[in-house]
């Protein structure tokens, strides 16, 4: 479901995390873009608790792989990232607009700070 983006001038197996020679901002941008593309399937699904659970599972699995590669800080996945997708972020008025909101927090290796961003997918294909 999630296919990591490949950096320019690289082989198909060479991902952004190889060697961690990129800054935390680039890693965060890479993750944001990968997650945005990897969650575009949600616009075809009913926006309900079942979808929120699947989003948390799928995004969590992707980020666990990123953590295992050494690109996120923490002894456990729970220390390295969080994924929130629930009724608090997706109340009825958000769902009525055809929108799904996902909140993701990341602890990049350097600098040791938590980066939090929100992704929104729109049924109409907007951004």
Short mmCIF file of C-alpha atoms in Angstrom, two decimals, residues 9-102:
data_model
loop_
_atom_site.label_atom_id
_atom_site.label_comp_id
_atom_site.label_asym_id
_atom_site.label_seq_id
_atom_site.Cartn_x
_atom_site.Cartn_y
_atom_site.Cartn_z
CA UNK A 9 19.31 10.24 -9.35
CA UNK A 10 18.96 6.97 -7.48
CA UNK A 11 18.19 3.37 -8.18
CA UNK A 12 14.68 1.99 -7.56
CA UNK A 13 15.87 0.29 -4.35
CA UNK A 14 17.64 3.38 -2.99
CA UNK A 15 15.28 5.17 -0.59
CA UNK A 16 15.61 8.49 1.20
CA UNK A 17 16.64 6.73 4.42
CA UNK A 18 19.75 5.05 3.07
CA UNK A 19 22.63 6.38 5.12
CA UNK A 20 20.48 9.04 6.79
CA UNK A 21 22.54 11.71 5.09
CA UNK A 22 19.52 13.96 4.77
CA UNK A 23 18.25 16.43 7.36
CA UNK A 24 15.24 15.84 9.57
CA UNK A 25 13.22 18.32 7.51
CA UNK A 26 13.76 16.31 4.34
CA UNK A 27 12.80 13.11 6.15
CA UNK A 28 9.62 14.76 7.44
CA UNK A 29 8.78 16.03 3.94
CA UNK A 30 9.44 12.60 2.48
CA UNK A 31 7.16 10.99 5.07
CA UNK A 32 4.43 13.56 4.58
CA UNK A 33 4.40 13.02 0.82
CA UNK A 34 4.59 9.22 1.12
CA UNK A 35 1.75 9.20 3.65
CA UNK A 36 -0.37 11.57 1.58
CA UNK A 37 0.02 9.37 -1.50
CA UNK A 38 -0.36 6.17 0.52
CA UNK A 39 -3.68 7.25 2.01
CA UNK A 40 -5.42 8.44 -1.14
CA UNK A 41 -7.49 5.25 -1.16
CA UNK A 42 -9.52 6.57 1.80
CA UNK A 43 -11.57 8.89 -0.41
CA UNK A 44 -13.41 5.84 -1.77
CA UNK A 45 -14.36 4.50 1.68
CA UNK A 46 -17.12 5.44 4.14
CA UNK A 47 -15.69 7.85 6.73
CA UNK A 48 -16.50 5.90 9.88
CA UNK A 49 -14.74 4.26 12.87
CA UNK A 50 -13.83 1.21 10.76
CA UNK A 51 -11.96 3.44 8.29
CA UNK A 52 -10.22 5.32 11.11
CA UNK A 53 -9.02 2.00 12.54
CA UNK A 54 -7.69 0.83 9.15
CA UNK A 55 -5.90 4.16 8.63
CA UNK A 56 -4.23 3.92 12.06
CA UNK A 57 -3.21 0.31 11.32
CA UNK A 58 -1.83 0.98 7.83
CA UNK A 59 -0.02 4.21 8.68
CA UNK A 60 1.29 2.64 11.88
CA UNK A 61 2.66 -0.34 9.94
CA UNK A 62 4.38 1.96 7.45
CA UNK A 63 5.91 4.11 10.20
CA UNK A 64 7.03 1.01 12.12
CA UNK A 65 9.07 0.07 9.05
CA UNK A 66 10.50 3.59 8.91
CA UNK A 67 11.39 3.34 12.62
CA UNK A 68 13.05 -0.04 12.08
CA UNK A 69 15.17 1.50 9.33
CA UNK A 70 16.58 3.92 11.92
CA UNK A 71 14.97 7.07 10.54
CA UNK A 72 12.92 7.75 13.69
CA UNK A 73 14.14 8.20 17.27
CA UNK A 74 12.90 6.01 20.12
CA UNK A 75 13.41 2.61 21.67
CA UNK A 76 9.89 1.54 20.65
CA UNK A 77 7.49 2.54 17.88
CA UNK A 78 5.33 4.23 20.55
CA UNK A 79 8.26 6.55 21.39
CA UNK A 80 9.02 7.20 17.72
CA UNK A 81 5.60 8.17 16.36
CA UNK A 82 1.87 8.34 16.87
CA UNK A 83 -1.09 8.19 14.51
CA UNK A 84 -4.42 9.73 15.43
CA UNK A 85 -7.51 9.31 13.30
CA UNK A 86 -10.75 9.39 15.27
CA UNK A 87 -14.04 11.18 15.83
CA UNK A 88 -12.33 14.10 17.56
CA UNK A 89 -10.42 14.91 14.35
CA UNK A 90 -13.31 13.86 12.11
CA UNK A 91 -16.54 15.22 13.58
CA UNK A 92 -19.76 15.15 11.57
CA UNK A 93 -19.13 18.52 9.87
CA UNK A 94 -15.70 17.35 8.61
CA UNK A 95 -17.18 14.09 7.34
CA UNK A 96 -20.06 15.98 5.68
CA UNK A 97 -17.47 17.96 3.68
CA UNK A 98 -16.01 14.68 2.39
CA UNK A 99 -12.80 15.14 4.35
CA UNK A 100 -10.71 12.75 6.47
CA UNK A 101 -8.14 14.19 8.88
CA UNK A 102 -5.17 12.18 10.16
#
